[in-house]
XYZ file of N, CA and C in Angstrom:
567
model
N 0.798 -1.176 0.000
C 0.000 0.000 0.000
C 0.847 1.248 0.000
N 0.275 2.272 0.563
C 0.905 3.590 0.572
C 2.241 3.585 1.312
N 2.294 2.897 2.471
C 3.544 2.901 3.235
C 4.659 2.200 2.471
N 4.319 1.147 1.719
C 5.333 0.452 0.926
C 5.936 1.368 -0.133
N 5.091 2.169 -0.820
C 5.599 3.093 -1.836
C 6.503 4.152 -1.206
N 6.097 4.670 -0.047
C 6.906 5.677 0.644
C 8.244 5.075 1.049
N 8.201 3.866 1.620
C 9.435 3.213 2.063
C 10.377 2.954 0.900
N 9.843 2.505 -0.235
C 10.676 2.228 -1.404
C 11.337 3.507 -1.908
N 10.565 4.608 -1.996
C 11.128 5.876 -2.455
C 12.229 6.359 -1.520
N 11.966 6.300 -0.205
C 12.973 6.735 0.763
C 14.182 5.817 0.728
N 13.951 4.520 0.551
C 15.063 3.573 0.507
C 15.969 3.839 -0.686
N 15.408 4.093 -1.849
C 16.211 4.327 -3.054
C 17.089 5.556 -2.883
N 16.517 6.655 -2.402
C 17.301 7.870 -2.195
C 18.347 7.669 -1.106
N 17.939 7.047 -0.011
C 18.858 6.811 1.104
C 19.988 5.872 0.723
N 19.668 4.817 -0.011
C 20.683 3.854 -0.439
C 21.699 4.525 -1.352
N 21.229 5.281 -2.320
C 22.140 5.944 -3.257
C 23.078 6.903 -2.519
N 22.526 7.709 -1.623
C 23.344 8.668 -0.887
C 24.376 7.955 -0.016
N 23.952 6.938 0.719
C 24.878 6.193 1.577
C 25.965 5.513 0.759
N 25.601 4.954 -0.382
C 26.581 4.271 -1.226
C 27.627 5.247 -1.759
N 27.209 6.418 -2.232
C 28.166 7.405 -2.730
C 29.100 7.886 -1.619
N 28.557 8.127 -0.448
C 29.390 8.546 0.685
C 30.389 7.454 1.046
N 29.908 6.213 1.084
C 30.780 5.092 1.431
C 31.903 4.922 0.409
N 31.569 4.989 -0.873
C 32.591 4.834 -1.918
C 33.620 5.967 -1.853
N 33.161 7.173 -1.560
C 34.096 8.295 -1.393
C 35.032 8.061 -0.212
N 34.501 7.539 0.881
C 35.341 7.237 2.048
C 36.381 6.161 1.719
N 35.962 5.138 0.986
C 36.915 4.098 0.586
C 38.057 4.701 -0.233
N 37.705 5.554 -1.181
C 38.728 6.181 -2.026
C 39.629 7.105 -1.194
N 39.039 7.818 -0.252
C 39.795 8.726 0.617
C 40.880 7.979 1.394
N 40.571 6.756 1.825
C 41.534 5.961 2.585
C 42.378 5.045 1.698
N 42.346 5.304 0.403
C 43.184 4.544 -0.513
C 42.733 3.121 -0.745
N 41.478 2.867 -0.576
C 40.975 1.505 -0.750
C 40.332 1.289 -2.113
N 40.656 2.156 -3.037
C 40.167 1.990 -4.395
C 40.928 0.823 -5.026
N 40.243 -0.045 -5.758
C 40.927 -1.225 -6.297
C 42.003 -0.864 -7.325
N 43.191 -1.479 -7.162
C 44.281 -1.264 -8.121
C 44.732 -2.574 -8.739
N 44.478 -3.698 -8.095
C 44.799 -5.006 -8.663
C 43.697 -5.990 -8.263
N 43.831 -7.237 -8.702
C 42.773 -8.221 -8.440
C 42.542 -8.463 -6.955
N 43.610 -8.475 -6.166
C 43.480 -8.712 -4.723
C 42.714 -7.566 -4.059
N 43.094 -6.338 -4.377
C 42.398 -5.208 -3.754
C 40.978 -5.071 -4.296
N 40.729 -5.490 -5.542
C 39.369 -5.481 -6.080
C 38.483 -6.423 -5.272
N 39.027 -7.581 -4.901
C 38.275 -8.539 -4.109
C 37.974 -7.951 -2.726
N 39.000 -7.373 -2.090
C 38.815 -6.751 -0.785
C 37.790 -5.627 -0.872
N 37.900 -4.808 -1.891
C 37.000 -3.687 -2.093
C 35.564 -4.175 -2.261
N 35.395 -5.223 -3.084
C 34.059 -5.787 -3.310
C 33.449 -6.358 -2.041
N 34.269 -7.086 -1.264
C 33.788 -7.659 -0.006
C 33.411 -6.546 0.970
N 34.223 -5.505 1.022
C 33.950 -4.372 1.917
C 32.634 -3.700 1.531
N 32.425 -3.490 0.244
C 31.178 -2.869 -0.231
C 29.991 -3.755 0.125
N 30.117 -5.067 -0.080
C 29.012 -5.976 0.243
C 28.690 -5.973 1.734
N 29.725 -5.960 2.579
C 29.496 -5.898 4.026
C 28.763 -4.612 4.389
N 29.173 -3.511 3.775
C 28.521 -2.233 4.035
C 27.056 -2.290 3.625
N 26.820 -2.788 2.421
C 25.445 -2.850 1.925
C 24.572 -3.683 2.854
N 25.096 -4.817 3.294
C 24.317 -5.681 4.173
C 24.049 -5.005 5.516
N 25.079 -4.388 6.088
C 24.940 -3.803 7.416
C 24.084 -2.542 7.428
N 24.299 -1.659 6.462
C 23.679 -0.347 6.534
C 22.451 -0.161 5.654
N 22.231 -1.050 4.727
C 21.086 -0.860 3.845
C 19.950 -1.822 4.136
N 20.198 -2.830 4.960
C 19.158 -3.767 5.321
C 18.249 -3.117 6.370
N 16.982 -3.055 6.100
C 16.014 -2.439 7.012
C 15.590 -3.439 8.079
N 15.468 -2.948 9.313
C 15.024 -3.803 10.416
C 13.732 -3.266 11.017
N 12.940 -4.190 11.527
C 11.698 -3.848 12.206
C 11.726 -4.541 13.568
N 11.194 -3.849 14.569
C 11.189 -4.353 15.937
C 9.762 -4.439 16.439
N 9.439 -5.580 17.040
C 8.132 -5.792 17.664
C 8.399 -6.263 19.083
N 7.655 -5.725 20.040
C 7.815 -6.165 21.422
C 6.457 -6.533 22.010
N 6.491 -7.379 23.027
C 5.247 -7.756 23.678
C 5.448 -8.866 24.681
N 4.333 -9.329 25.256
C 4.374 -10.431 26.220
C 4.366 -11.790 25.529
N 3.535 -11.946 24.510
C 3.451 -13.163 23.708
C 3.147 -14.400 24.554
N 2.127 -14.304 25.427
C 1.698 -15.470 26.198
C 1.270 -16.601 25.269
N 0.535 -16.229 24.242
C 0.106 -17.157 23.197
C 0.354 -16.454 21.871
N 0.966 -17.138 20.920
C 1.098 -16.548 19.583
C -0.241 -16.739 18.874
N -0.957 -15.653 18.687
C -2.281 -15.712 18.084
C -2.249 -15.080 16.682
N -3.352 -15.147 15.947
C -3.377 -14.620 14.576
C -2.954 -13.161 14.446
N -3.238 -12.339 15.443
C -2.810 -10.933 15.401
C -1.289 -10.824 15.365
N -0.608 -11.633 16.194
C 0.861 -11.642 16.175
C 1.379 -12.118 14.827
N 0.772 -13.167 14.311
C 1.226 -13.723 13.031
C 1.068 -12.713 11.898
N -0.026 -11.962 11.915
C -0.213 -10.919 10.897
C 0.843 -9.831 11.032
N 1.167 -9.446 12.272
C 2.229 -8.455 12.487
C 3.566 -8.980 11.956
N 3.895 -10.216 12.297
C 5.156 -10.802 11.842
C 5.210 -10.823 10.312
N 4.114 -11.241 9.679
C 4.066 -11.312 8.212
C 4.208 -9.909 7.608
N 3.483 -8.938 8.157
C 3.551 -7.567 7.640
C 4.952 -6.992 7.816
N 5.634 -7.373 8.877
C 6.990 -6.846 9.120
C 7.914 -7.143 7.940
N 7.719 -8.279 7.301
C 8.566 -8.661 6.169
C 8.209 -7.883 4.896
N 7.061 -7.215 4.899
C 6.694 -6.362 3.767
C 7.371 -5.005 3.854
N 7.710 -4.563 5.065
C 8.307 -3.236 5.222
C 9.791 -3.272 5.556
N 10.314 -4.455 5.886
C 11.728 -4.539 6.274
C 12.284 -5.912 5.930
N 13.610 -6.017 6.021
C 14.293 -7.269 5.708
C 14.448 -8.172 6.925
N 14.594 -7.569 8.092
C 14.901 -8.328 9.298
C 13.910 -7.991 10.404
N 13.350 -9.039 11.029
C 12.420 -8.867 12.142
C 13.109 -9.253 13.446
N 13.141 -8.302 14.374
C 13.663 -8.535 15.720
C 12.483 -8.434 16.677
N 12.331 -9.437 17.550
C 11.217 -9.458 18.490
C 11.758 -9.466 19.916
N 11.270 -8.525 20.719
C 11.612 -8.458 22.131
C 10.453 -8.971 22.968
N 10.745 -9.948 23.823
C 9.736 -10.533 24.707
C 9.973 -9.978 26.111
N 8.955 -9.352 26.689
C 9.101 -8.784 28.031
C 9.383 -9.890 29.052
N 10.356 -9.639 29.915
C 10.693 -10.599 30.971
C 9.504 -10.762 31.907
N 9.528 -11.827 32.689
C 8.465 -12.036 33.675
C 8.362 -10.838 34.607
N 9.519 -10.276 34.965
C 9.540 -9.121 35.879
C 8.865 -7.901 35.250
N 9.203 -7.602 33.990
C 8.607 -6.436 33.327
C 7.135 -6.654 32.990
N 6.775 -7.873 32.607
C 5.385 -8.165 32.240
C 4.473 -8.206 33.462
N 5.044 -8.525 34.620
C 4.248 -8.555 35.849
C 3.103 -9.545 35.771
N 1.915 -9.090 36.140
C 0.739 -9.968 36.146
C 0.296 -10.372 34.744
N 0.770 -9.671 33.723
C 0.421 -10.025 32.344
C 1.233 -11.208 31.828
N 2.168 -11.679 32.622
C 2.976 -12.838 32.257
C 2.300 -14.097 32.792
N 1.608 -14.808 31.915
C 0.891 -16.018 32.318
C 1.661 -17.279 31.954
N 2.672 -17.127 31.120
C 3.534 -18.223 30.689
C 4.958 -17.756 30.963
N 5.846 -18.668 31.366
C 7.208 -18.260 31.714
C 7.903 -17.607 30.519
N 8.806 -16.687 30.806
C 9.502 -15.946 29.747
C 10.257 -16.874 28.794
N 10.828 -17.952 29.308
C 11.572 -18.879 28.447
C 10.656 -19.553 27.428
N 9.474 -19.950 27.861
C 8.523 -20.581 26.937
C 7.966 -19.569 25.936
N 7.743 -18.339 26.404
C 7.253 -17.301 25.489
C 8.304 -16.987 24.435
N 9.569 -16.912 24.846
C 10.659 -16.659 23.892
C 10.785 -17.826 22.915
N 10.713 -19.036 23.411
C 10.802 -20.214 22.541
C 9.694 -20.215 21.494
N 8.504 -19.820 21.906
C 7.368 -19.747 20.987
C 7.630 -18.740 19.869
N 8.141 -17.575 20.238
C 8.456 -16.537 19.244
C 9.568 -17.011 18.314
N 10.602 -17.627 18.876
C 11.742 -18.089 18.076
C 11.347 -19.157 17.068
N 10.279 -19.890 17.361
C 9.864 -20.968 16.454
C 9.169 -20.452 15.198
N 8.858 -19.159 15.163
C 8.176 -18.595 14.002
C 9.183 -18.248 12.912
N 8.921 -18.682 11.698
C 9.884 -18.509 10.594
C 10.045 -17.057 10.148
N 9.115 -16.180 10.489
C 9.255 -14.764 10.130
C 10.292 -14.052 11.013
N 10.543 -14.596 12.209
C 11.410 -13.957 13.199
C 12.873 -14.278 12.917
N 13.681 -13.216 12.749
C 15.111 -13.391 12.486
C 15.935 -13.390 13.770
N 15.521 -12.608 14.749
C 16.246 -12.496 16.004
C 15.238 -12.182 17.097
N 15.453 -12.759 18.278
C 14.548 -12.477 19.396
C 15.333 -12.575 20.700
N 14.818 -11.904 21.702
C 15.501 -11.861 22.992
C 14.506 -11.467 24.070
N 14.906 -11.672 25.326
C 14.084 -11.266 26.458
C 14.500 -9.858 26.871
N 13.526 -8.973 26.992
C 13.777 -7.599 27.439
C 13.810 -7.619 28.961
N 15.013 -7.473 29.527
C 15.169 -7.537 30.977
C 15.162 -6.179 31.656
N 15.724 -5.171 30.986
C 15.837 -3.872 31.667
C 14.722 -2.916 31.267
N 14.714 -2.458 30.046
C 13.634 -1.560 29.619
C 13.481 -1.618 28.104
N 12.284 -1.323 27.675
C 11.997 -1.266 26.243
C 12.848 -0.190 25.575
N 12.982 0.939 26.235
C 13.759 2.048 25.677
C 15.201 1.639 25.395
N 15.838 0.945 26.338
C 17.222 0.506 26.144
C 17.347 -0.481 24.986
N 16.360 -1.355 24.839
C 16.376 -2.312 23.726
C 16.257 -1.595 22.390
N 15.392 -0.615 22.320
C 15.223 0.148 21.080
C 16.514 0.888 20.743
N 17.125 1.512 21.726
C 18.367 2.246 21.479
C 19.520 1.314 21.114
N 19.507 0.102 21.641
C 20.554 -0.870 21.307
C 20.449 -1.311 19.848
N 19.241 -1.651 19.396
C 19.049 -2.183 18.040
C 18.787 -1.099 16.999
N 18.279 0.046 17.429
C 17.967 1.167 16.533
C 17.266 0.694 15.244
N 16.106 0.070 15.395
C 15.410 -0.432 14.205
C 14.899 0.710 13.331
N 14.745 0.429 12.045
C 14.185 1.412 11.127
C 12.693 1.615 11.400
N 12.049 0.533 11.837
C 10.613 0.583 12.120
C 10.328 -0.111 13.443
N 9.372 0.420 14.178
C 8.776 -0.297 15.304
C 7.348 -0.556 14.873
N 6.950 -1.809 14.941
C 5.632 -2.211 14.478
C 4.777 -2.608 15.671
N 3.572 -2.036 15.717
C 2.627 -2.343 16.785
C 1.265 -2.621 16.173
N 0.443 -3.322 16.929
C -0.914 -3.595 16.492
C -1.737 -2.320 16.405
N -2.702 -2.329 15.526
C -3.572 -1.178 15.279
C -4.262 -0.699 16.564
N -4.486 -1.615 17.495
C -5.188 -1.250 18.738
C -4.389 -0.281 19.603
N -3.096 -0.117 19.305
C -2.246 0.805 20.072
C -2.127 2.191 19.424
N -2.746 2.352 18.278
C -2.567 3.580 17.501
C -3.033 4.842 18.224
N -4.102 4.771 18.969
C -4.633 5.954 19.645
C -4.230 6.031 21.109
N -3.252 5.220 21.493
C -2.750 5.222 22.870
C -1.425 5.967 22.922
N -0.974 6.255 24.130
C 0.367 6.804 24.298
C 1.370 5.702 23.972
N 2.331 6.005 23.121
C 3.350 5.043 22.720
C 4.723 5.602 23.062
N 5.348 5.019 24.066
C 6.637 5.496 24.553
C 7.707 5.439 23.459
N 7.502 4.552 22.492
C 8.483 4.374 21.417
C 8.493 5.531 20.427
N 7.403 6.261 20.330
C 7.228 7.265 19.279
C 8.351 8.299 19.242
N 8.573 9.016 20.312
C 9.621 10.048 20.312
C 11.012 9.449 20.239
N 11.183 8.307 20.867
C 12.486 7.650 20.887
C 12.959 7.286 19.483
N 12.077 6.691 18.718
C 12.461 6.251 17.367
C 12.582 7.440 16.411
N 11.767 8.463 16.609
C 11.859 9.655 15.762
C 13.177 10.385 15.959
N 13.748 10.296 17.182
C 15.019 10.970 17.473
C 16.148 10.519 16.556
N 16.104 9.275 16.099
C 17.172 8.817 15.204
C 16.673 8.512 13.794
N 15.455 8.923 13.473
C 14.969 8.822 12.095
C 14.159 7.590 11.764
N 13.777 6.801 12.767
C 12.947 5.630 12.522
C 11.472 5.996 12.478
N 10.637 4.989 12.252
C 9.194 5.230 12.146
C 8.426 4.220 12.988
N 7.367 4.711 13.615
C 6.437 3.862 14.338
C 5.286 3.556 13.394
N 5.014 2.258 13.180
C 4.002 1.822 12.217
C 2.971 0.962 12.952
N 1.701 1.147 12.594
C 0.622 0.372 13.192
C -0.061 -0.454 12.110
N -0.179 -1.750 12.370
C -0.880 -2.618 11.433
C -1.118 -3.961 12.084
N -2.256 -4.563 11.833
C -2.494 -5.933 12.298
C -3.779 -6.498 11.727
N -4.409 -5.764 10.865
C -5.687 -6.237 10.371
C -6.812 -5.641 11.187
N -7.966 -6.224 11.050
C -9.138 -5.644 11.691
C -9.518 -6.303 13.005
N -9.068 -7.532 13.237
C -9.447 -8.251 14.447
C -8.413 -7.982 15.529
N -8.877 -7.673 16.738
C -7.978 -7.391 17.856
C -7.935 -8.617 18.771
N -6.716 -9.100 19.027
C -6.511 -10.220 19.926
C -5.632 -9.771 21.076
N -5.818 -10.379 22.221
C -4.942 -10.185 23.364
C -4.750 -11.544 24.012
N -3.499 -12.010 24.088
C -3.221 -13.313 24.709
C -3.792 -13.364 26.116
N -3.552 -12.296 26.867
C -4.009 -12.231 28.254
C -5.525 -12.373 28.324
N -6.224 -11.617 27.477
C -7.688 -11.672 27.486
C -8.206 -13.042 27.052
N -7.540 -13.670 26.060
C -7.972 -14.989 25.604
C -7.832 -16.029 26.716
N -6.713 -16.011 27.432
C -6.493 -16.972 28.514
C -7.470 -16.698 29.658
N -7.621 -15.421 30.000
C -8.535 -15.042 31.087
C -9.957 -15.490 30.768
N -10.388 -15.250 29.538
C -11.737 -15.624 29.120
C -11.919 -17.144 29.190
N -10.889 -17.856 28.769
C -10.954 -19.310 28.796
C -11.057 -19.832 30.222
N -10.267 -19.259 31.135
C -10.300 -19.703 32.521
C -11.640 -19.392 33.173
N -12.207 -18.257 32.814
C -13.503 -17.867 33.389
C -14.629 -18.764 32.893
N -14.584 -19.123 31.620
C -15.671 -19.914 31.053
C -15.369 -21.407 31.050
N -14.096 -21.767 31.348
C -13.646 -23.153 31.342
C -13.897 -23.839 30.002
N -13.967 -23.034 28.935
C -14.080 -23.578 27.585
C -12.709 -23.605 26.952
N -12.613 -24.260 25.836
C -11.367 -24.244 25.064
C -11.187 -22.873 24.419
N -9.946 -22.492 24.252
C -9.657 -21.232 23.560
C -9.859 -21.478 22.068
N -10.584 -20.585 21.416
C -10.835 -20.716 19.980
C -10.252 -19.505 19.267
N -9.556 -19.760 18.173
C -8.956 -18.668 17.382
C -9.719 -18.483 16.119
């Protein structure tokens, strides 16, 4: 949709500018290829740069008591706007009463999803995790769009974007488990 077109346009301009700056820096330090050996080194250096600095990352965080269709839609959409998906799972301590499944099992569940490239337990704070990874995008479910989002100013400070998407159905792992326990019925997705 519209965000994909915007991202592609920004990526093309950003990639071209970064590549020209990088090539100028290589030449400045005398790393311009002069023989076959230096051409190989130069090519490998350029490829490493392209991979490191031009690959877009998206970050999603949450409790993930149960991986439900809303999470799966977020994970799938993340691959439409970025190359790499990093997922932060709130520790039992940070999740508090919203942690109904141990952090290790919640992390294992997230890691088992093929859309996820990297995942970890957020032990200290969401802000520190965002600053550590500096993702190009932070992706949240549509239900958070009209709420206060602590990530908004943080990601804007370094040029990232906060994106909301998950489809039309709103799921909450906590609410699904709570509802199931109250009604003693099976959870239905």
